[in-house]
Coordinates of C-alpha atoms in Angstrom, one line a residue:
Chain A
X1068 CA 134.5 56.0 157.3
X1069 CA 135.7 55.2 160.8
X1070 CA 139.2 55.1 162.2
X1071 CA 139.6 51.3 161.5
X1072 CA 138.6 51.8 157.9
X1073 CA 141.1 54.6 157.4
X1074 CA 143.8 52.5 159.0
X1075 CA 143.0 49.6 156.8
X1076 CA 143.3 51.8 153.7
X1077 CA 146.6 53.3 154.9
X1078 CA 148.1 49.9 155.6
X1079 CA 147.0 48.5 152.3
X1080 CA 148.5 51.4 150.5
X1081 CA 151.7 51.1 152.5
X1082 CA 152.0 47.3 151.9
X1083 CA 151.5 47.8 148.1
X1084 CA 154.7 49.8 148.2
X1085 CA 156.6 47.9 150.9
X1086 CA 155.4 44.3 150.8
X1087 CA 158.0 43.3 153.4
X1088 CA 156.3 45.4 156.2
X1089 CA 154.7 43.4 159.0
X1090 CA 151.7 45.6 159.8
X1091 CA 151.5 44.3 163.4
X1092 CA 155.0 45.5 164.2
X1093 CA 154.4 49.1 163.0
X1094 CA 154.4 51.6 165.9
X1095 CA 151.9 54.3 165.2
X1096 CA 153.7 56.8 167.4
X1097 CA 157.2 56.4 165.9
X1098 CA 158.3 58.1 162.6
X1099 CA 157.1 55.9 159.8
X1100 CA 160.1 56.4 157.7
X1101 CA 162.4 55.2 160.5
X1102 CA 160.5 51.9 160.5
X1103 CA 159.9 51.4 156.9
X1104 CA 162.5 52.0 154.2
X1105 CA 160.7 54.5 152.0
X1106 CA 162.5 56.8 149.6
X1107 CA 161.0 60.0 148.4
X1108 CA 159.4 58.3 145.5
X1109 CA 157.9 55.6 147.7
X1110 CA 156.6 58.4 150.0
X1111 CA 155.0 60.2 147.0
X1112 CA 153.5 56.9 145.9
X1113 CA 152.1 56.3 149.4
X1114 CA 150.5 59.7 149.4
X1115 CA 149.2 59.3 145.9
X1116 CA 147.7 56.0 146.8
X1117 CA 145.9 57.6 149.8
X1118 CA 144.8 60.5 147.5
X1119 CA 143.3 58.0 144.9
X1120 CA 141.6 55.8 147.4
X1121 CA 140.2 58.5 149.8
X1122 CA 139.9 61.4 147.4
X1123 CA 141.9 63.6 149.7
X1124 CA 144.2 66.4 148.6
X1125 CA 147.5 66.4 150.4
X1126 CA 149.4 69.6 149.6
X1127 CA 153.2 69.3 149.7
X1128 CA 153.3 71.9 152.4
X1129 CA 151.5 69.4 154.7
X1130 CA 154.2 66.7 154.3
X1131 CA 156.0 67.9 157.3
X1132 CA 153.0 67.2 159.5
X1133 CA 152.9 63.5 158.4
X1134 CA 155.6 61.9 160.4
X1135 CA 154.1 59.0 162.2
X1136 CA 151.3 56.6 161.1
X1137 CA 149.2 58.3 163.9
X1138 CA 149.8 61.7 162.3
X1139 CA 148.7 60.3 158.9
X1140 CA 145.6 58.8 160.4
X1141 CA 144.7 62.0 162.3
X1142 CA 145.3 64.1 159.2
X1143 CA 143.1 61.9 157.0
X1144 CA 140.3 61.7 159.5
X1145 CA 140.2 65.5 159.7
X1146 CA 140.3 65.9 155.9
X1147 CA 137.5 63.3 155.5
X1148 CA 135.3 65.0 158.1
X1149 CA 135.8 68.5 156.5
Chain B
X549 CA 167.4 34.5 107.3
X550 CA 168.3 36.3 110.5
X551 CA 169.6 34.7 113.6
X552 CA 168.0 36.3 116.6
X553 CA 170.5 35.9 119.4
X554 CA 170.1 36.5 123.2
X555 CA 171.3 40.1 123.5
X556 CA 173.6 41.3 126.2
X557 CA 171.5 42.5 129.1
X558 CA 174.3 44.4 130.8
X559 CA 177.8 43.8 132.0
X560 CA 176.7 41.7 134.9
X561 CA 174.6 39.3 132.9
X562 CA 176.3 36.5 131.1
X563 CA 173.4 34.2 130.6
X564 CA 169.6 34.0 130.8
X565 CA 166.9 31.4 131.1
X566 CA 164.1 31.5 128.7
X567 CA 160.9 31.9 130.6
X568 CA 158.4 32.4 127.8
X569 CA 158.0 33.0 124.1
X570 CA 155.7 35.9 123.3
X571 CA 155.5 35.0 119.6
X572 CA 154.9 31.8 117.6
X573 CA 156.2 30.5 114.2
X574 CA 154.7 32.5 111.4
X575 CA 154.1 35.7 113.4
X576 CA 155.2 39.0 112.0
X577 CA 157.4 40.9 114.4
X578 CA 158.3 44.6 114.4
X579 CA 161.4 46.3 115.6
X580 CA 161.1 46.8 119.4
X581 CA 158.4 44.2 119.9
X582 CA 158.8 42.0 122.9
X583 CA 159.3 38.5 121.7
X584 CA 160.5 36.6 124.8
X585 CA 160.9 36.9 128.5
X586 CA 164.3 35.9 129.8
X587 CA 165.2 35.6 133.5
X588 CA 168.6 36.9 134.5
X589 CA 170.5 37.0 137.8
X590 CA 168.9 40.4 138.4
X591 CA 165.4 40.4 136.9
X592 CA 163.1 38.9 134.3
X593 CA 163.6 41.0 131.2
X594 CA 161.3 41.5 128.2
X595 CA 163.6 40.8 125.2
X596 CA 162.9 43.1 122.3
X597 CA 163.4 42.3 118.6
X598 CA 166.0 44.5 116.9
X599 CA 164.7 44.0 113.4
X600 CA 161.4 43.5 111.7
X601 CA 160.7 40.1 110.2
X602 CA 158.7 36.9 110.4
X603 CA 159.3 34.2 112.9
X604 CA 160.6 31.1 111.1
X605 CA 161.7 28.9 113.9
X606 CA 161.9 29.1 117.7
X607 CA 165.2 27.5 118.6
X608 CA 165.4 28.0 122.3
X609 CA 163.2 26.1 124.6
X610 CA 161.3 27.4 127.6
X611 CA 163.4 26.7 130.6
X612 CA 166.7 26.6 128.7
X613 CA 169.6 28.5 130.2
X614 CA 171.9 30.0 127.6
X615 CA 174.8 32.3 127.4
X616 CA 174.5 35.8 125.7
X617 CA 174.8 35.4 122.0
X618 CA 173.0 32.0 121.7
X619 CA 170.7 31.8 118.7
X620 CA 167.2 31.9 120.2
X621 CA 165.1 32.1 117.0
X622 CA 165.4 32.3 113.3
X623 CA 163.6 35.1 111.6
X624 CA 163.0 35.6 107.9
X625 CA 163.3 39.1 106.5
X626 CA 160.2 40.9 105.3
X627 CA 159.5 39.7 101.8
X628 CA 161.9 36.8 102.1
X629 CA 160.4 33.6 100.7
X630 CA 160.3 31.0 103.3
X631 CA 160.4 27.6 101.7
X632 CA 157.8 25.2 102.9
X633 CA 160.5 23.3 104.7
X634 CA 159.2 20.9 107.2
X635 CA 159.9 23.0 110.2
X636 CA 158.4 21.4 113.1
X637 CA 155.7 23.8 114.1
X638 CA 156.7 25.0 117.5
X639 CA 153.7 26.2 119.2
X640 CA 154.4 29.1 121.4
X641 CA 154.1 28.4 125.1
X642 CA 150.8 29.5 126.4
X643 CA 151.6 33.0 127.7
X644 CA 151.6 32.9 131.4
X645 CA 151.2 36.2 133.1
X646 CA 154.2 37.0 135.3
X647 CA 153.2 36.6 138.8
X648 CA 153.6 39.3 141.4
X649 CA 155.1 37.9 144.5
X650 CA 156.1 40.1 147.4
X651 CA 159.7 39.7 148.4
X652 CA 158.7 38.8 152.0
X653 CA 156.5 36.1 150.6
X654 CA 159.2 34.8 148.4
X655 CA 161.7 34.7 151.3
X656 CA 159.2 33.0 153.5
X657 CA 158.3 30.4 150.9
X658 CA 162.0 29.6 150.3
X659 CA 162.5 29.2 154.0
X660 CA 159.6 26.9 154.4
X661 CA 160.2 25.1 151.1
X662 CA 156.8 26.1 149.7
X663 CA 156.3 25.9 145.9
X664 CA 155.1 29.3 145.0
X665 CA 153.5 28.0 141.8
X666 CA 151.0 26.2 143.9
X667 CA 150.1 29.2 146.0
X668 CA 147.0 31.2 145.0
X669 CA 147.6 35.0 145.4
X670 CA 145.0 37.1 147.1
X671 CA 146.8 40.5 146.8
X672 CA 146.2 43.1 144.1
X673 CA 146.3 41.6 140.6
X674 CA 146.7 38.1 142.1
X675 CA 149.9 39.1 143.9
X676 CA 151.1 36.4 146.3
X677 CA 151.4 37.9 149.8
X678 CA 153.1 36.7 153.0
X679 CA 149.6 35.7 154.3
X680 CA 149.1 33.5 151.2
X681 CA 152.4 31.7 151.9
X682 CA 151.5 31.3 155.5
X683 CA 148.1 29.9 154.6
X684 CA 149.8 27.5 152.2
X685 CA 152.3 26.5 154.9
X686 CA 149.4 25.7 157.2
X687 CA 147.8 23.3 154.7
X688 CA 148.8 19.7 155.0
X689 CA 151.4 18.8 152.3
X690 CA 149.9 17.0 149.3
X691 CA 150.8 13.3 149.3
X692 CA 152.0 13.5 145.7
X693 CA 155.7 13.3 144.9
X694 CA 157.4 16.4 146.4
X695 CA 158.7 18.9 143.8
X696 CA 162.4 19.3 143.8
X697 CA 163.3 22.5 145.7
X698 CA 165.3 23.8 142.8
X699 CA 164.5 27.5 143.2
X700 CA 167.9 29.1 142.9
X701 CA 168.6 31.7 145.5
X702 CA 167.8 34.9 143.7
X703 CA 169.6 37.3 146.1
X704 CA 172.8 35.2 146.0
X705 CA 172.7 35.3 142.2
X706 CA 172.1 39.0 142.2
X707 CA 175.1 39.5 144.6
X708 CA 177.2 37.4 142.3
X709 CA 176.2 39.4 139.2
X710 CA 177.0 42.8 141.0
X711 CA 180.3 41.4 142.2
X712 CA 181.3 40.3 138.7
X713 CA 180.5 43.7 137.1
X714 CA 182.0 45.8 139.9
X715 CA 185.2 43.6 140.1
X716 CA 185.6 44.1 136.4
X717 CA 185.1 47.8 136.8
X718 CA 187.7 48.2 139.5
X719 CA 190.1 45.9 137.6
X720 CA 189.8 47.6 134.2
X721 CA 188.7 51.2 134.8
X722 CA 191.2 53.7 136.2
X723 CA 188.6 55.8 138.1
X724 CA 189.1 59.5 139.1
X725 CA 186.7 61.4 141.3
X726 CA 185.7 65.0 141.5
X727 CA 183.0 66.6 143.7
X728 CA 181.1 69.8 143.8
X729 CA 178.7 71.3 146.4
X730 CA 175.6 72.7 144.7
X731 CA 173.0 75.0 146.2
X732 CA 169.5 73.7 145.5
X733 CA 167.7 76.7 147.0
X734 CA 166.5 77.9 143.6
X735 CA 165.7 74.4 142.2
X736 CA 163.7 73.5 145.3
X737 CA 161.9 76.8 145.4
X738 CA 160.9 76.3 141.7
X739 CA 159.8 72.7 142.5
X740 CA 157.7 73.9 145.4
X741 CA 156.0 76.5 143.3
X742 CA 155.4 74.0 140.4
X743 CA 154.0 71.4 142.8
X744 CA 151.6 73.8 144.3
X745 CA 149.9 74.4 141.0
X746 CA 150.1 70.8 139.8
X747 CA 147.6 68.0 140.6
X748 CA 149.1 65.4 143.0
X749 CA 149.7 62.8 140.3
X750 CA 151.9 65.3 138.4
X751 CA 154.1 66.4 141.2
X752 CA 157.8 66.5 140.7
X753 CA 160.6 65.2 142.8
X754 CA 164.1 66.8 143.0
X755 CA 165.5 63.6 141.3
X756 CA 163.7 64.6 138.1
X757 CA 165.4 68.1 138.1
X758 CA 168.8 66.6 138.9
X759 CA 168.5 64.0 136.1
X760 CA 167.4 66.6 133.6
X761 CA 170.4 68.8 134.5
X762 CA 172.8 65.9 134.1
X763 CA 171.3 65.2 130.6
X764 CA 171.7 68.8 129.5
X765 CA 175.2 69.2 130.9
X766 CA 176.3 65.9 129.2
X767 CA 175.5 67.3 125.8
X768 CA 178.7 69.3 126.1
X769 CA 180.8 66.5 127.5
X770 CA 180.5 63.6 125.1
X771 CA 183.6 62.0 126.6
X772 CA 181.5 61.1 129.7
X773 CA 178.6 59.6 127.7
X774 CA 179.2 56.3 125.8
X775 CA 181.0 53.0 125.9
X776 CA 184.6 51.9 126.2
X777 CA 184.9 48.7 124.3
X778 CA 187.8 46.7 122.7
X779 CA 190.4 49.3 123.7
X780 CA 188.7 52.4 122.6
X781 CA 185.9 54.8 123.5
X782 CA 182.8 55.5 121.3
X783 CA 180.6 58.4 122.4
X784 CA 176.9 57.6 122.3
X785 CA 174.5 59.6 120.1
X786 CA 171.7 59.6 122.7
X787 CA 171.8 60.2 126.4
X788 CA 170.3 57.2 128.1
X789 CA 170.6 57.8 131.8
X790 CA 171.0 54.6 133.8
X791 CA 169.2 55.2 137.1
X792 CA 170.4 53.1 140.0
X793 CA 167.3 51.7 141.7
X794 CA 167.6 49.7 144.9
X795 CA 165.4 46.7 145.2
X796 CA 163.5 46.1 148.4
X797 CA 164.8 42.5 148.7
X798 CA 168.4 43.9 148.4
X799 CA 170.6 44.5 145.5
X800 CA 170.1 47.1 142.7
X801 CA 169.5 47.5 139.0
X802 CA 170.4 50.5 136.9
X803 CA 168.0 50.4 133.9
X804 CA 168.1 53.2 131.4
X805 CA 165.8 56.2 131.1
X806 CA 166.1 56.2 127.3
X807 CA 166.8 59.4 125.5
X808 CA 166.6 61.5 128.6
X809 CA 168.1 64.4 126.6
X810 CA 165.0 64.7 124.6
X811 CA 162.6 64.8 127.6
X812 CA 161.7 67.8 129.7
X813 CA 161.6 67.6 133.6
X814 CA 157.9 66.5 133.6
X815 CA 158.6 63.8 131.1
X816 CA 161.6 62.6 133.0
X817 CA 159.6 62.5 136.2
X818 CA 156.9 60.3 134.5
X819 CA 159.6 58.1 132.9
X820 CA 161.3 57.7 136.3
X821 CA 158.1 56.8 138.1
X822 CA 157.3 54.2 135.4
X823 CA 160.9 52.8 135.4
X824 CA 161.0 52.4 139.2
X825 CA 157.6 50.7 139.2
X826 CA 158.5 48.3 136.5
X827 CA 162.0 47.6 138.0
X828 CA 160.4 46.6 141.3
X829 CA 157.7 44.6 139.5
X830 CA 160.4 42.8 137.4
X831 CA 159.2 44.0 134.1
X832 CA 162.1 45.7 132.3
X833 CA 162.9 45.7 128.6
X834 CA 166.2 44.5 127.1
X835 CA 167.0 47.9 125.7
X836 CA 166.6 49.4 129.2
X837 CA 169.0 46.8 130.5
X838 CA 171.8 47.3 128.0
X839 CA 171.6 50.8 126.5
X840 CA 172.4 53.1 129.5
X841 CA 175.2 55.4 128.4
X842 CA 176.1 56.7 131.9
X843 CA 174.7 56.0 135.4
X844 CA 173.2 58.4 137.9
X845 CA 172.9 57.4 141.5
X846 CA 170.7 59.6 143.7
X847 CA 170.9 58.7 147.3
X848 CA 167.8 60.7 148.1
X849 CA 166.8 62.1 151.4
X850 CA 167.6 59.0 153.4
X851 CA 171.1 58.6 152.0
X852 CA 174.6 59.8 153.0
X853 CA 176.2 63.1 152.2
X854 CA 178.1 62.0 149.1
X855 CA 178.8 58.9 147.1
X856 CA 182.0 57.7 145.3
X857 CA 180.6 55.8 142.4
X858 CA 181.8 52.6 140.8
X859 CA 181.4 52.9 137.0
X860 CA 179.3 50.3 135.4
X861 CA 181.3 48.9 132.4
X862 CA 181.4 49.5 129.5
X863 CA 180.2 53.0 130.5
X864 CA 182.8 55.5 131.4
X865 CA 181.2 57.7 134.1
X866 CA 178.9 57.8 137.0
X867 CA 177.3 60.9 138.5
X868 CA 176.3 60.7 142.2
X869 CA 174.0 62.9 144.3
X870 CA 174.1 62.7 148.1
X871 CA 171.4 63.7 150.5
X872 CA 170.1 67.2 150.2
X873 CA 170.7 69.0 153.5
X874 CA 170.7 72.5 155.0
X875 CA 174.3 73.7 155.1
X876 CA 176.0 77.0 155.6
X877 CA 176.5 78.8 152.3
X878 CA 178.4 82.0 151.7
X879 CA 176.9 84.6 149.3
X880 CA 178.6 87.2 147.1
X881 CA 178.2 89.9 149.8
X882 CA 180.1 87.9 152.4
X883 CA 177.0 86.8 154.2
X884 CA 176.3 83.4 155.5
X885 CA 173.0 81.5 155.1
X886 CA 171.7 78.1 155.7
X887 CA 170.6 76.7 152.3
X888 CA 169.6 73.3 150.9
X889 CA 172.8 71.9 149.4
X890 CA 173.6 68.7 147.5
X891 CA 177.1 67.2 146.9
X892 CA 177.4 66.0 143.4
X893 CA 180.3 63.7 142.5
X894 CA 181.6 62.3 139.3
X895 CA 183.5 59.1 139.0
X896 CA 184.9 58.9 135.5
X897 CA 187.3 56.8 133.4
X898 CA 190.7 58.3 133.1
X899 CA 191.4 56.4 129.9
X900 CA 188.8 58.7 128.3
X901 CA 188.7 62.0 130.2
X902 CA 190.6 64.0 132.7
X903 CA 189.7 65.5 136.1
X904 CA 189.8 69.0 134.7
X905 CA 187.0 68.2 132.2
X906 CA 185.1 66.3 134.9
X907 CA 185.3 69.3 137.1
X908 CA 184.0 71.6 134.4
X909 CA 181.1 69.2 133.8
X910 CA 180.1 69.5 137.5
X911 CA 180.5 73.3 137.3
X912 CA 178.1 73.3 134.4
X913 CA 175.7 71.0 136.3
X914 CA 175.8 73.4 139.2
X915 CA 175.1 76.4 137.0
X916 CA 172.2 74.7 135.2
X917 CA 170.6 74.0 138.6
X918 CA 170.5 77.7 139.3
X919 CA 168.0 78.2 136.5
X920 CA 165.5 75.4 137.0
X921 CA 162.7 77.1 135.0
X922 CA 165.0 76.9 131.9
X923 CA 165.5 73.2 132.4
X924 CA 161.8 72.5 132.1
X925 CA 161.7 74.3 128.8
X926 CA 164.9 72.7 127.4
X927 CA 164.2 69.7 125.3
X928 CA 167.7 69.3 124.0

C-alpha cells in the first residue's frame, strides 16, 4: 500500500464522519481538529475506521502523536511497514 | 378499537409529516414495533406502537402533515373481532429506504435547486455525496416539467423548533444554577488502564463515565428526574438520560439513552455510540425523542469551561460538563498539583427543587467520580 492509497483510505474514513469536509482544502501540516469539527467520539470513530480498514492497532497512548493529517499518514505508513 | 395517535416527539415538535407506513392493514403489531416514519422539524423519527394489536385502518396518508395527537391509524385489540366491514384496503406504501444524504450535498442541492430524489448516490450504502450533486448539476436539465422546489429549509425549521422549546423553558421555568469543580484524575487514570486492555472497538470515552455517574447520583435525587406537567411534578421511575448531540449541519437533538440507570459504563458507551450514529443518520425512535427524563450536555474536549444549561421542558433539570482541562488542585496536605478537572453545572427548576439539594447532587456526582471502578460494577 503506497502513500496515495493510505491517503485515500484516511480521507474516505474522515468523509464518512464529516461529510462536509472538502478534501482539497485540508492542509496536511495543520492540526486536523482545527480544520474539521471532530469531537472525541468522531475522533474515536475516525481511528476505529482506520483500524478496521487497515488492520492497524492504534493504542490510546499514541493519540498525542496524531495531530495533523501528515502525522496520521506517517504513523500509518510506519505501522503498515512493520 | 384503539386509536393510534401521533405521539408527542418532544417539546419542540408540534407536528409531523408522515413519510412512510411500515405496516399494512391486517398486520399484527407488537408493543415497541416501528409502524411509521414521521418527519419533524428536527429529524425523521421511527414511530413506535405503544400497544399490541392488529392494524384495522391506516388513516393518515403519506405526505400528510398533522399535529401531535392526530389519529394516524385504527388498531383492533388482540382477540377483538373485526367485522368484515368494507374498509378500503389501504396498501402500505412500498417501503422506501431512507436515503443518506451528506449535509454538504443537501445544502449544495438546495442552492442549485437540484431534486435530490433524482440524484443517484455513489457513497457508502448509496449515500448522496457532494460529488453526486455536482455531477447532477453538470447534467443538462431534463426538458420535462420542472418539479416545484418545495423542499422546506430544514435548518430554518430546526432553528424554529429549538426557539419554541427554549423560549417556553425560559418563560415558564424558574431556573437556578449551581456548579462544582471535579477532579477527574482518578476517572481518567481508570479509563486509560481500561482502554489499554480493551480492543479498540470497546474503548471508553470520558463521556460514558460522566453519564454513568449522573445516572447513579440521580437515584438519590428524584426531584431532578421527571416531568413538570399541568402544574405539578411527577418523578420518573426510570432514568432516561437525554444526551445533547450537535448535528453537523447545525442545531442539536437530545435523544434519550433509555434506562441508563440499569446500564454499566461499557453498556452506556455502546448505547451512546449507537445513539450518536443514529441521530446523525436521522434514524431515531419516538420513545427516544419523548422519554428523556433529564438532559446531560457534555461539551467535550473542544468546548468551553462550563455551560449554563437551558432546561428542556417538561424536564426539570439539565447537567452540564465543560471541557476537561489541567488546573491547579489543592490536596489535603496543602500541596498544589495540576490535575485534569471538569466543571459540572446543574440548571434545575426551582418549582421542584432548591439550590441546596442541587448542590448536594453535584457533590455526590463528584464523589462518585473518585471511585470509577465502582461505577463500572454498579448496575443500579
